[in-house]
mmCIF file of C-alpha atoms in Angstrom:
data_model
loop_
_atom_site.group_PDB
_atom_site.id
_atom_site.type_symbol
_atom_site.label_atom_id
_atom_site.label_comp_id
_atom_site.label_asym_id
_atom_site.label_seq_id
_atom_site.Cartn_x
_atom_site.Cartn_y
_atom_site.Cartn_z
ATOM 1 C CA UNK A 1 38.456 0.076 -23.829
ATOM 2 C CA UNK A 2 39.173 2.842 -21.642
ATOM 3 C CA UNK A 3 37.194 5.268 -24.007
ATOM 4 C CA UNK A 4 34.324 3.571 -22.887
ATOM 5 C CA UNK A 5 34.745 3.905 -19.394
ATOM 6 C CA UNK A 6 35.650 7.431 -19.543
ATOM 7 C CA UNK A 7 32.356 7.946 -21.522
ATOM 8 C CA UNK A 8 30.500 5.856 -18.844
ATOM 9 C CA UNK A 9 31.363 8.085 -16.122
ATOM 10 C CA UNK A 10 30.890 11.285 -18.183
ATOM 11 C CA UNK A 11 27.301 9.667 -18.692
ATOM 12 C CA UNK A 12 26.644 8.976 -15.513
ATOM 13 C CA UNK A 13 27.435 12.083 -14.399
ATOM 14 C CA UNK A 14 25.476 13.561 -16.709
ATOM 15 C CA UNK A 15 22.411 12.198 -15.087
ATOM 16 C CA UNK A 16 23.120 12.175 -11.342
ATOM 17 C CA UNK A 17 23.176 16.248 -12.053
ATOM 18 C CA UNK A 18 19.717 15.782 -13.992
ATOM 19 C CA UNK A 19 18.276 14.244 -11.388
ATOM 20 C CA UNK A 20 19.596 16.160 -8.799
ATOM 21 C CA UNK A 21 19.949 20.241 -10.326
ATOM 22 C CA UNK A 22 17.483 22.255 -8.627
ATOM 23 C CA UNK A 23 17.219 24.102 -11.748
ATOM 24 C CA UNK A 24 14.866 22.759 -14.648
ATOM 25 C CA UNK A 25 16.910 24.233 -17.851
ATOM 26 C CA UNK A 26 20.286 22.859 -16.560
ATOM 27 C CA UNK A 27 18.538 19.256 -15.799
ATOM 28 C CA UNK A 28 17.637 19.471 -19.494
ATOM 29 C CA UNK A 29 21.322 20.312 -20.748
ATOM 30 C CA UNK A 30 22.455 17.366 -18.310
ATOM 31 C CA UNK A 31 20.363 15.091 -20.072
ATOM 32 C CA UNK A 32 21.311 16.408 -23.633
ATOM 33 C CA UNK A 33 25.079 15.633 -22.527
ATOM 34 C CA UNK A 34 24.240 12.003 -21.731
ATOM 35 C CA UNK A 35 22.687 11.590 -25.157
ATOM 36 C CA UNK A 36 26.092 13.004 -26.755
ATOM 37 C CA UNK A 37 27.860 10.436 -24.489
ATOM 38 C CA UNK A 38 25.753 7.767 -25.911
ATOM 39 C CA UNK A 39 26.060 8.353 -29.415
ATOM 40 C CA UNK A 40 30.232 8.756 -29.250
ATOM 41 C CA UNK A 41 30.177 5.551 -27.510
ATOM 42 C CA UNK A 42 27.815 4.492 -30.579
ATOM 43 C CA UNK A 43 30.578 5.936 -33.106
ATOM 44 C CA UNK A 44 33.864 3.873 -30.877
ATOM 45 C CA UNK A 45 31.124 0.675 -31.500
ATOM 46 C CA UNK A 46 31.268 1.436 -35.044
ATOM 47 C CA UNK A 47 27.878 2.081 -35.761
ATOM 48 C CA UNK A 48 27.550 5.349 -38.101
ATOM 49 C CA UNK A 49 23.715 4.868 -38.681
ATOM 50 C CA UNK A 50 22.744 4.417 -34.370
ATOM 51 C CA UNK A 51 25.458 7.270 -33.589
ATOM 52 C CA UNK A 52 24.074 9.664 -36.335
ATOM 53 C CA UNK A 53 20.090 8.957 -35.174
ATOM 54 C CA UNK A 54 21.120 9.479 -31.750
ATOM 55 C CA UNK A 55 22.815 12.796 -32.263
ATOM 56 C CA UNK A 56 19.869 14.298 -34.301
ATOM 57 C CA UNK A 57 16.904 12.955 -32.167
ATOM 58 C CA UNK A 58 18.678 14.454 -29.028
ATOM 59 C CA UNK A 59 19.225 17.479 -30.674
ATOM 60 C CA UNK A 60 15.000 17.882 -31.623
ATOM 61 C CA UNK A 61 14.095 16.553 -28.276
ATOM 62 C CA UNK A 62 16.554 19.148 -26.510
ATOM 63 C CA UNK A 63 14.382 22.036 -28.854
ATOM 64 C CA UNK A 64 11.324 20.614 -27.452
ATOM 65 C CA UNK A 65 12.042 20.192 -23.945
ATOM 66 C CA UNK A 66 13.925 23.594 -24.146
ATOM 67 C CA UNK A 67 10.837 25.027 -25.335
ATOM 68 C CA UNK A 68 8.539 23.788 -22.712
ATOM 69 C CA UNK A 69 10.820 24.365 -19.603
ATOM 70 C CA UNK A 70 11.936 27.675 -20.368
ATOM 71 C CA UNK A 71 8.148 28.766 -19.840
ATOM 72 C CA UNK A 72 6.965 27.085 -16.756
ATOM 73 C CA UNK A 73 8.158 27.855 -13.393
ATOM 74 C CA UNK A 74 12.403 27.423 -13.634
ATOM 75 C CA UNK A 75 12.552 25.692 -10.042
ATOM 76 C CA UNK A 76 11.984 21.995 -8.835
ATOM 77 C CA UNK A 77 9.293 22.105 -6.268
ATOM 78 C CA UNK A 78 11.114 21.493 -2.773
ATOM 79 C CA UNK A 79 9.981 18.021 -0.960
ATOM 80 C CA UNK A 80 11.000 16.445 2.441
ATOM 81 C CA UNK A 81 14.037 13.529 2.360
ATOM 82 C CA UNK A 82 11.686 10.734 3.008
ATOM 83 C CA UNK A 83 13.849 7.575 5.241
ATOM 84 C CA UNK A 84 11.550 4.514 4.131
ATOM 85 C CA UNK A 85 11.327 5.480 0.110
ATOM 86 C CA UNK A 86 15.003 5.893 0.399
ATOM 87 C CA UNK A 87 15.614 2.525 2.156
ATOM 88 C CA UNK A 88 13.442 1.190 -0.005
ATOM 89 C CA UNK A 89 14.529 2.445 -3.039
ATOM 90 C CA UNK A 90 18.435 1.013 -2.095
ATOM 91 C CA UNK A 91 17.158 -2.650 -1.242
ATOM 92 C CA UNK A 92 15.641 -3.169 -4.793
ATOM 93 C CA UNK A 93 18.799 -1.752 -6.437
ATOM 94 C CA UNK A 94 21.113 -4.155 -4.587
ATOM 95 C CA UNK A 95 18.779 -7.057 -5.568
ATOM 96 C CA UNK A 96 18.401 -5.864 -8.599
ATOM 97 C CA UNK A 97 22.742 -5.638 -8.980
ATOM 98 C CA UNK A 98 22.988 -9.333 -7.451
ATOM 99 C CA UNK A 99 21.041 -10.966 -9.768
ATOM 100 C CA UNK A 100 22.113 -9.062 -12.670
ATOM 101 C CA UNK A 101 25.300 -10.277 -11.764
ATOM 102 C CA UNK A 102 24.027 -13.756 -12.082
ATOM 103 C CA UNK A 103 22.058 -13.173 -15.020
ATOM 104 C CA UNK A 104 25.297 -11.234 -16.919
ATOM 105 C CA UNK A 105 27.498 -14.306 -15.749
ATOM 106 C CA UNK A 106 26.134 -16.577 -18.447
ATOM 107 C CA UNK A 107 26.327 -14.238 -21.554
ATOM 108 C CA UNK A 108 28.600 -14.289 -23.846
ATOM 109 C CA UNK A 109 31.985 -12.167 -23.568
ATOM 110 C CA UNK A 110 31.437 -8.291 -24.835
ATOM 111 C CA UNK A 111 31.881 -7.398 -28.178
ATOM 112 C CA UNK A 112 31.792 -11.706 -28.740
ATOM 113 C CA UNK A 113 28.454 -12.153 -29.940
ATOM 114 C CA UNK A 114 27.067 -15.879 -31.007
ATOM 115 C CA UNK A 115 26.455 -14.926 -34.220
ATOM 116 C CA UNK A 116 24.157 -17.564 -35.488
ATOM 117 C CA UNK A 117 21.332 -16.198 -37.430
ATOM 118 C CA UNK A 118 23.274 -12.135 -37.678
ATOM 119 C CA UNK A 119 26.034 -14.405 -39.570
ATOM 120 C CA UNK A 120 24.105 -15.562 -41.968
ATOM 121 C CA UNK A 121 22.987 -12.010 -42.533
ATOM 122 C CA UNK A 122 26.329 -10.880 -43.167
ATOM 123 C CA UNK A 123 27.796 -13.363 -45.451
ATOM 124 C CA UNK A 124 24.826 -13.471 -47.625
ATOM 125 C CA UNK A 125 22.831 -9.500 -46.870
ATOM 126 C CA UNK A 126 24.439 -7.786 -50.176
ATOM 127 C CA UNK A 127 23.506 -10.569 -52.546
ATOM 128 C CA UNK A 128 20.477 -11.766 -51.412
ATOM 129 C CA UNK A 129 19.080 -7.854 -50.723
ATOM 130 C CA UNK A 130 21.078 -5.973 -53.037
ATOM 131 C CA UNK A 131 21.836 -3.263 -50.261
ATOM 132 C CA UNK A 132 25.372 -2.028 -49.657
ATOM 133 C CA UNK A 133 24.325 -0.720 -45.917
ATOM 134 C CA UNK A 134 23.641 -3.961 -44.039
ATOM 135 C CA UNK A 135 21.491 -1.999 -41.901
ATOM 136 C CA UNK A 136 19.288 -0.885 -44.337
ATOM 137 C CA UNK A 137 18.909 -4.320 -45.748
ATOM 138 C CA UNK A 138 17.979 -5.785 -41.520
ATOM 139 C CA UNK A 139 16.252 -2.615 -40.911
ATOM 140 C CA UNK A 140 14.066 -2.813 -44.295
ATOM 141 C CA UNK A 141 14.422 -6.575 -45.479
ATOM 142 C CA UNK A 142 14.796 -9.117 -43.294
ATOM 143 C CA UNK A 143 13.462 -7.212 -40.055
ATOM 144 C CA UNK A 144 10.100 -5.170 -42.188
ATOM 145 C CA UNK A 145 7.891 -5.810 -39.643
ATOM 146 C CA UNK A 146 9.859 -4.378 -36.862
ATOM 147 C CA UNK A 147 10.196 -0.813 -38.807
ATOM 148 C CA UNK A 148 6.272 -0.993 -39.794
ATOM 149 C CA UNK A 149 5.752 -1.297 -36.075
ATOM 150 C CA UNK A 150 8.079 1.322 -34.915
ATOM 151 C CA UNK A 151 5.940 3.521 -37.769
ATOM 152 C CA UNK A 152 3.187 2.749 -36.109
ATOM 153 C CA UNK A 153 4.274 3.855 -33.035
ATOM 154 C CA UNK A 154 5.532 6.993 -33.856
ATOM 155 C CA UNK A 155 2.040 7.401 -36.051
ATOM 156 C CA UNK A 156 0.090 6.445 -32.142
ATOM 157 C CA UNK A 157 1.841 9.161 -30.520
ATOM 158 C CA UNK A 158 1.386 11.944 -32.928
ATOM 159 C CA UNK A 159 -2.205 10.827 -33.049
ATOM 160 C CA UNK A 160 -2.182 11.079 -29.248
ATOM 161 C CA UNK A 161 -0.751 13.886 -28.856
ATOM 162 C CA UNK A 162 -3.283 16.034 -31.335
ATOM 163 C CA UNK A 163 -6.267 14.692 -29.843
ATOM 164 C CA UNK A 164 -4.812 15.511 -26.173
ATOM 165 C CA UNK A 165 -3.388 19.074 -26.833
ATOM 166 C CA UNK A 166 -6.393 19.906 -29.560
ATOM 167 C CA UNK A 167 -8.252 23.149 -28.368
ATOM 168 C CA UNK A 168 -12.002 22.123 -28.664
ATOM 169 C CA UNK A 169 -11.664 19.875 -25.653
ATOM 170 C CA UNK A 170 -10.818 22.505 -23.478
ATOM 171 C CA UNK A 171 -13.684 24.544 -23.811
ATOM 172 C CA UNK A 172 -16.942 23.621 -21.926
ATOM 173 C CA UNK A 173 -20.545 23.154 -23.183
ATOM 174 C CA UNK A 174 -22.529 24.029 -20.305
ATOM 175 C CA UNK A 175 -22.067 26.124 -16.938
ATOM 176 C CA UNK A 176 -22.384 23.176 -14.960
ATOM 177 C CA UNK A 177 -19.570 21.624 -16.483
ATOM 178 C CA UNK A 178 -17.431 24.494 -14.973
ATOM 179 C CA UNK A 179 -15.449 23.508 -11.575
ATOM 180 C CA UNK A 180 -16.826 19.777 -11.783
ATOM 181 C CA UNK A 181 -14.216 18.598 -13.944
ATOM 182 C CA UNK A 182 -11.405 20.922 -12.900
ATOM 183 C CA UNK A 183 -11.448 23.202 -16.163
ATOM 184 C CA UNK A 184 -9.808 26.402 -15.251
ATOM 185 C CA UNK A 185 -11.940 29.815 -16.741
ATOM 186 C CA UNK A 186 -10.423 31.198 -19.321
ATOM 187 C CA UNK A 187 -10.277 34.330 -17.720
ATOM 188 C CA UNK A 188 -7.664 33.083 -15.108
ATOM 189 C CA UNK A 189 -5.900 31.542 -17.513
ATOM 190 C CA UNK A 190 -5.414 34.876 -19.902
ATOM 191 C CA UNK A 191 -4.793 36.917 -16.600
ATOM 192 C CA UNK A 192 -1.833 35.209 -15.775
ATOM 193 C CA UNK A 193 -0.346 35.691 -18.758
ATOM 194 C CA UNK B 1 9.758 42.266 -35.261
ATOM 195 C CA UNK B 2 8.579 38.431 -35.124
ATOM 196 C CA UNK B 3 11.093 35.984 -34.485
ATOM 197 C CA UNK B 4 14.647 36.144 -33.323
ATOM 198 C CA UNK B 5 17.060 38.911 -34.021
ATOM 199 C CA UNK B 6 18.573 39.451 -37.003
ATOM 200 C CA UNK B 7 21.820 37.369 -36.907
ATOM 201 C CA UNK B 8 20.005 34.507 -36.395
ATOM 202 C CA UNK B 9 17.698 35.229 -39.274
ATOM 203 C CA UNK B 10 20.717 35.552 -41.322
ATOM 204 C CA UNK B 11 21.998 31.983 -40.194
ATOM 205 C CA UNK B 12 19.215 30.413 -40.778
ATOM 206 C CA UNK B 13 18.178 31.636 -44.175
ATOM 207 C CA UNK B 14 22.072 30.604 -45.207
ATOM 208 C CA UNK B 15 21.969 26.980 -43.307
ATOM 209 C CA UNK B 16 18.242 25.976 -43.822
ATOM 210 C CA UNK B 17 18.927 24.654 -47.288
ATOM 211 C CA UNK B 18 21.657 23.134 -46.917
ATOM 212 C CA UNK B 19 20.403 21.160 -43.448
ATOM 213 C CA UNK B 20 17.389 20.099 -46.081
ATOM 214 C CA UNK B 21 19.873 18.451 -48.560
ATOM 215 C CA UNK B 22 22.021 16.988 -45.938
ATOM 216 C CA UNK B 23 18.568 15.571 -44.799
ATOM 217 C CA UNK B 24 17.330 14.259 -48.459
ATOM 218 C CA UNK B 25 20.662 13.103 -49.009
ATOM 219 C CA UNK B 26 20.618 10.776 -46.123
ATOM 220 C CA UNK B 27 17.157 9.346 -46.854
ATOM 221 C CA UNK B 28 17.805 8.472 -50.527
ATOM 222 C CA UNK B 29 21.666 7.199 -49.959
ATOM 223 C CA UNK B 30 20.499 5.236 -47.262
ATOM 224 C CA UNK B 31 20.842 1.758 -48.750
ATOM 225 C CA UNK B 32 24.611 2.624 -49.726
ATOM 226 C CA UNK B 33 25.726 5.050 -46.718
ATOM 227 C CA UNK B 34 24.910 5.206 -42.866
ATOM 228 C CA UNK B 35 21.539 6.463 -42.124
ATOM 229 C CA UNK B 36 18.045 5.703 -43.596
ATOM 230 C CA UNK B 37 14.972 7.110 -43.605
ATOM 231 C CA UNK B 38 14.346 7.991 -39.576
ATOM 232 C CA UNK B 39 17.864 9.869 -39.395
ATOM 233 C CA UNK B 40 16.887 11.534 -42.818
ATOM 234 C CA UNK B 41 13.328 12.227 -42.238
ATOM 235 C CA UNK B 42 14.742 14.141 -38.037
ATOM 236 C CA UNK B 43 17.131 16.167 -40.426
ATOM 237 C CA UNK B 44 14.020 17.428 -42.761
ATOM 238 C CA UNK B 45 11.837 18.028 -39.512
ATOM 239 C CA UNK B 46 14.646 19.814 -38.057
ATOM 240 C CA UNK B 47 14.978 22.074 -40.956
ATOM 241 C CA UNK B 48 11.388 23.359 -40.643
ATOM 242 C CA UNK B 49 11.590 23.974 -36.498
ATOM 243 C CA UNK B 50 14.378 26.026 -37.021
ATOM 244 C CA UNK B 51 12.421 28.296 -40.042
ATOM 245 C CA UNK B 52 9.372 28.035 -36.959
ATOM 246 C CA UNK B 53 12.214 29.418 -33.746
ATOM 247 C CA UNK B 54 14.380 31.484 -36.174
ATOM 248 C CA UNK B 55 11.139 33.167 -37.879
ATOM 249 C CA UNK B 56 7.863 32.528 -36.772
ATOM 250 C CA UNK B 57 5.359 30.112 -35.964
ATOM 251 C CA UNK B 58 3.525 32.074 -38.889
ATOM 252 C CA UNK B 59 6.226 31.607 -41.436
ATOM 253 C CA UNK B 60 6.647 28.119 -40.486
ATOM 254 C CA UNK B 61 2.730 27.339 -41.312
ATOM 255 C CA UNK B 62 3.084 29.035 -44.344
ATOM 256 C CA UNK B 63 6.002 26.898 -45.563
ATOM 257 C CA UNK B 64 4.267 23.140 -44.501
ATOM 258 C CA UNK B 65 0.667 23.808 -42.610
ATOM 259 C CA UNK B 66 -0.124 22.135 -39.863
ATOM 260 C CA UNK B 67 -2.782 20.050 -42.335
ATOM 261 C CA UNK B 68 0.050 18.991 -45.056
ATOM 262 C CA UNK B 69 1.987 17.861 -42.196
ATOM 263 C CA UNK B 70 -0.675 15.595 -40.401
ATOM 264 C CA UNK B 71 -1.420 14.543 -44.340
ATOM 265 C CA UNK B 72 1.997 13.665 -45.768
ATOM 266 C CA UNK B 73 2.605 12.104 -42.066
ATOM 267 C CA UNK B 74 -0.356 9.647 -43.270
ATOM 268 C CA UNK B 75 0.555 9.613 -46.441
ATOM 269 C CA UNK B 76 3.992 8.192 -45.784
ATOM 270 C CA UNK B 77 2.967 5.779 -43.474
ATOM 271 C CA UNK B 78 0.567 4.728 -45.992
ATOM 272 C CA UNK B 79 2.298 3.979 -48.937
ATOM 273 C CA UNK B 80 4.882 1.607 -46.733
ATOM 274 C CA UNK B 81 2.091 -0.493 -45.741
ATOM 275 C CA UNK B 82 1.241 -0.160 -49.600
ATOM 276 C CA UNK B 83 4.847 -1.269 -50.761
ATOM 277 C CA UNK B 84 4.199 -4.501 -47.864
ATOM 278 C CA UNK B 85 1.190 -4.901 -49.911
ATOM 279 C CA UNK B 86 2.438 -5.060 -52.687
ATOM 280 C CA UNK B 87 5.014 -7.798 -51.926
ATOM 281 C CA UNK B 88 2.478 -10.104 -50.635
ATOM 282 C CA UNK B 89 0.398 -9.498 -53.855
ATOM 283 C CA UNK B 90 3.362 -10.174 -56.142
ATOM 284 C CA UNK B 91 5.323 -12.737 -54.237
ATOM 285 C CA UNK B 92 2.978 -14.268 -51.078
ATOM 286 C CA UNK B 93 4.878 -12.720 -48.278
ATOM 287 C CA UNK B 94 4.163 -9.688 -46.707
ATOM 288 C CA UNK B 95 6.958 -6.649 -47.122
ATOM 289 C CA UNK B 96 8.793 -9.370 -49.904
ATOM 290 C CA UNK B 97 11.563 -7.152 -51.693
ATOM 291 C CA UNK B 98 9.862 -8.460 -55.066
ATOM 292 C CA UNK B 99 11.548 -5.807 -57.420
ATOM 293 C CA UNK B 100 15.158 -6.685 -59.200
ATOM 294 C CA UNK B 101 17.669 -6.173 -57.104
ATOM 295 C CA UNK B 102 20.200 -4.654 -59.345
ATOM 296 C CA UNK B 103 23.933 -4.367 -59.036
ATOM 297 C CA UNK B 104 25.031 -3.264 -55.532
ATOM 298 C CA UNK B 105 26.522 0.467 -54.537
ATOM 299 C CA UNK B 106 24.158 1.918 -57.479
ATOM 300 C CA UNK B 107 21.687 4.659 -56.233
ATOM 301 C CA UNK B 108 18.981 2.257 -58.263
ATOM 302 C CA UNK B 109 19.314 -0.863 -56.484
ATOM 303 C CA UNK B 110 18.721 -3.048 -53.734
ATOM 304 C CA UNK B 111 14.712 -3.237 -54.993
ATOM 305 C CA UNK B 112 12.125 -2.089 -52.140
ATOM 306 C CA UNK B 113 14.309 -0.506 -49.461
ATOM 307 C CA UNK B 114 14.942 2.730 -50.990
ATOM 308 C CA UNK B 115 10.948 3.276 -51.876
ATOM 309 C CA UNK B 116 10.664 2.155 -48.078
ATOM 310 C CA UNK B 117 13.283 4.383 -46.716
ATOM 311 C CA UNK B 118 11.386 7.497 -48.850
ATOM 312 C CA UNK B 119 8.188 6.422 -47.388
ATOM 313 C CA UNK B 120 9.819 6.709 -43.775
ATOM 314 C CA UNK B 121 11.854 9.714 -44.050
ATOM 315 C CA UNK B 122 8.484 11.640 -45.435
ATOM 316 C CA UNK B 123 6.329 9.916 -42.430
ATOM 317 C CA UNK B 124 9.443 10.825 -39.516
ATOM 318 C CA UNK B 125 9.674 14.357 -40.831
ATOM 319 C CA UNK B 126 6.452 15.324 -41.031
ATOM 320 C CA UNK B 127 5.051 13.908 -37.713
ATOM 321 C CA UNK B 128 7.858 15.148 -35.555
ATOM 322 C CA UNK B 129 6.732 18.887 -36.878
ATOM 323 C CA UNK B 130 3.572 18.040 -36.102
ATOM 324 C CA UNK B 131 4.292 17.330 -32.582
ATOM 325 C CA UNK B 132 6.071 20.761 -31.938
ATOM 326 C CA UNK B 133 3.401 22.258 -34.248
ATOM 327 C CA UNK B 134 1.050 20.672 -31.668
ATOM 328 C CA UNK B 135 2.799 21.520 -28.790
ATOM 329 C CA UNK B 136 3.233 25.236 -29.520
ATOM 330 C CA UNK B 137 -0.074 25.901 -31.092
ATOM 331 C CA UNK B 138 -2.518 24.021 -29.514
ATOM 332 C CA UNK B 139 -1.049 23.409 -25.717
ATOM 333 C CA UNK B 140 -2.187 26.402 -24.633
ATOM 334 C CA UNK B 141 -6.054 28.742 -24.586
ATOM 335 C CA UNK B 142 -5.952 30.866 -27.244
ATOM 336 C CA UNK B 143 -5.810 34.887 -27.065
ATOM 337 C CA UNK B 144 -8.181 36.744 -28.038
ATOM 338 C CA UNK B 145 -6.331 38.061 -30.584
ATOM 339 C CA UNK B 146 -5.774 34.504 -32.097
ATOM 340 C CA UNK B 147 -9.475 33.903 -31.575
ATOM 341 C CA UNK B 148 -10.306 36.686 -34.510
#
């Protein structure tokens, strides 16, 4: 049990510094060490398939983010401390706390689940699937739907982000089009490179 | 010289092939061992970023364009609705595992979720190199080199 508290804190660490680093390629490190955090804590859980997605997805969206922030502009824009956001910001977090405590009070012990219907899964999963991995067979069996819609997610976002970052929408058709919409000239644009 | 520096050419040409086994591996063991088709399918998209930042973006477009991606990203979402399909067809329900199940901890088992797990791992890997493809080719105005 300790393991998990030491991770917890390592975590959290991890993203107070994110949030707070001035610097935008050290905020993206922090938040690549809090996904590492989560997937040992997935591994101590005992659950190879979570603790081996986590690991690899972190380590693609650390590329990407890598690859973005070390173009732009390295600093975090400075802003004034402002008193009432703050205030705020520390009254919905201590409701937030008191009735999680509430809401936490009634759930079962952790690492105690009910196991009603997840029994059933496991006592009968190999014969009735034919899968060794009793992921596979929730994941791909029992639980299809779920995985068609997280394919269709992932399919939503590609599609999204093609038709936002396509070229032919950035160029304009007319001259008065220019300025009214905020396009920058592609002068400027080739300038500052 | 495109790319990185030589070292890391080295690296990757020795690693690349193995990361892309590791990756297939995953996917089509994924009924018996830990993983399944997402963790598979990140493993073969990873293999291709790193030809694209070891190499070039050219190198990389040569190897999977940015059209086979977008199309085997379809594809592989396709043909696990298709496999759903086909379950409903054969048996009334809707992603029904209506092949024989076989014995368990044989590669050829387990009926559906293998073909489904293929289907995913193709759809994962492709569309996550789509999205750097995307975000490295066409986040930004083109040159007018590019342009020619």
């Amino acid at each position: 049990m300790t393991v998990f508290y030491v991770l917890m804190v390592f975590m959290i660490i991890g993203a107070i510094v994110a949030v707070e680093t001035k610097n935008m390629l050290s905020a993206v490190i922090a938040v690549g060490a809090v996904g590492v955090g989560a997937s040992v804590i997935f591994l101590f859980l005992r659950a190879p398939d979570i603790a081996i997605t986590q690991v690899i997805v972190e380590v693609l969206s650390l590329i990407i983010l890598i690859r973005v922030t070390i173009r732009a502009d390295n600093y975090a824009i400075e802003r004034r401390q402002d008193n009432f956001a703050n205030i705020v910001g520390l009254v919905f977090v201590g409701l937030f706390l008191v009735f999680a405590f509430w809401a936490y009070k009634g759930l079962p012990e952790f690492g105690n689940p009910l196991m009603r219907v997840s029994s059933s899964y496991l006592r009968e999963g190999t014969r009735e699937t034919g899968a060794a991995n009793i992921v596979a067979s929730v994941i791909l069996d029992y639980r299809a739907y779920d995985t068609l819609g997280e394919a269709i997610v992932l399919f939503t976002s590609i599609l999204g982000a093609f038709v936002i970052l396509r070229p032919k929408g950035r160029k304009h058709t007319s001259e008065k089009d220019k300025g009214s919409f905020g396009i920058i000239e592609d002068k400027e644009i080739k300038g500052s490179r | 010289m495109e790319g990185m520096t030589k070292i890391v050419k080295t690296v990757a040409r020795l690693v690349i092939g193995f990361i892309l086994l590791y990756g297939a591996s995953i996917v089509i063991y994924g009924h018996i061992t830990p993983g399944g088709g997402f963790a598979g399918g990140v493993f073969i998209s990873i293999a291709y970023v790193l030809i694209m930042l070891a190499f070039s973006k050219k190198v990389a477009m040569r190897k999977l364009s940015n059209f086979a991606a977008s199309l085997s990203d379809n594809l592989g979402a396709f043909s696990f609705f298709i496999i759903g399909l086909l379950g409903s067809i054969f048996s009334g329900y809707f992603l029904y595992n209506f092949i024989n199940h076989g014995t368990p901890f044989r590669l050829v088992s387990a009926g559906t979720i293998p073909l489904s797990n293929i289907a995913i791992g193709v759809k994962v890997g492709a569309s996550l190199y789509a999205i750097l493809v995307a975000l490295s080719i066409y986040g930004r105005v083109l040159t007018e080199k590019e342009e020619e």
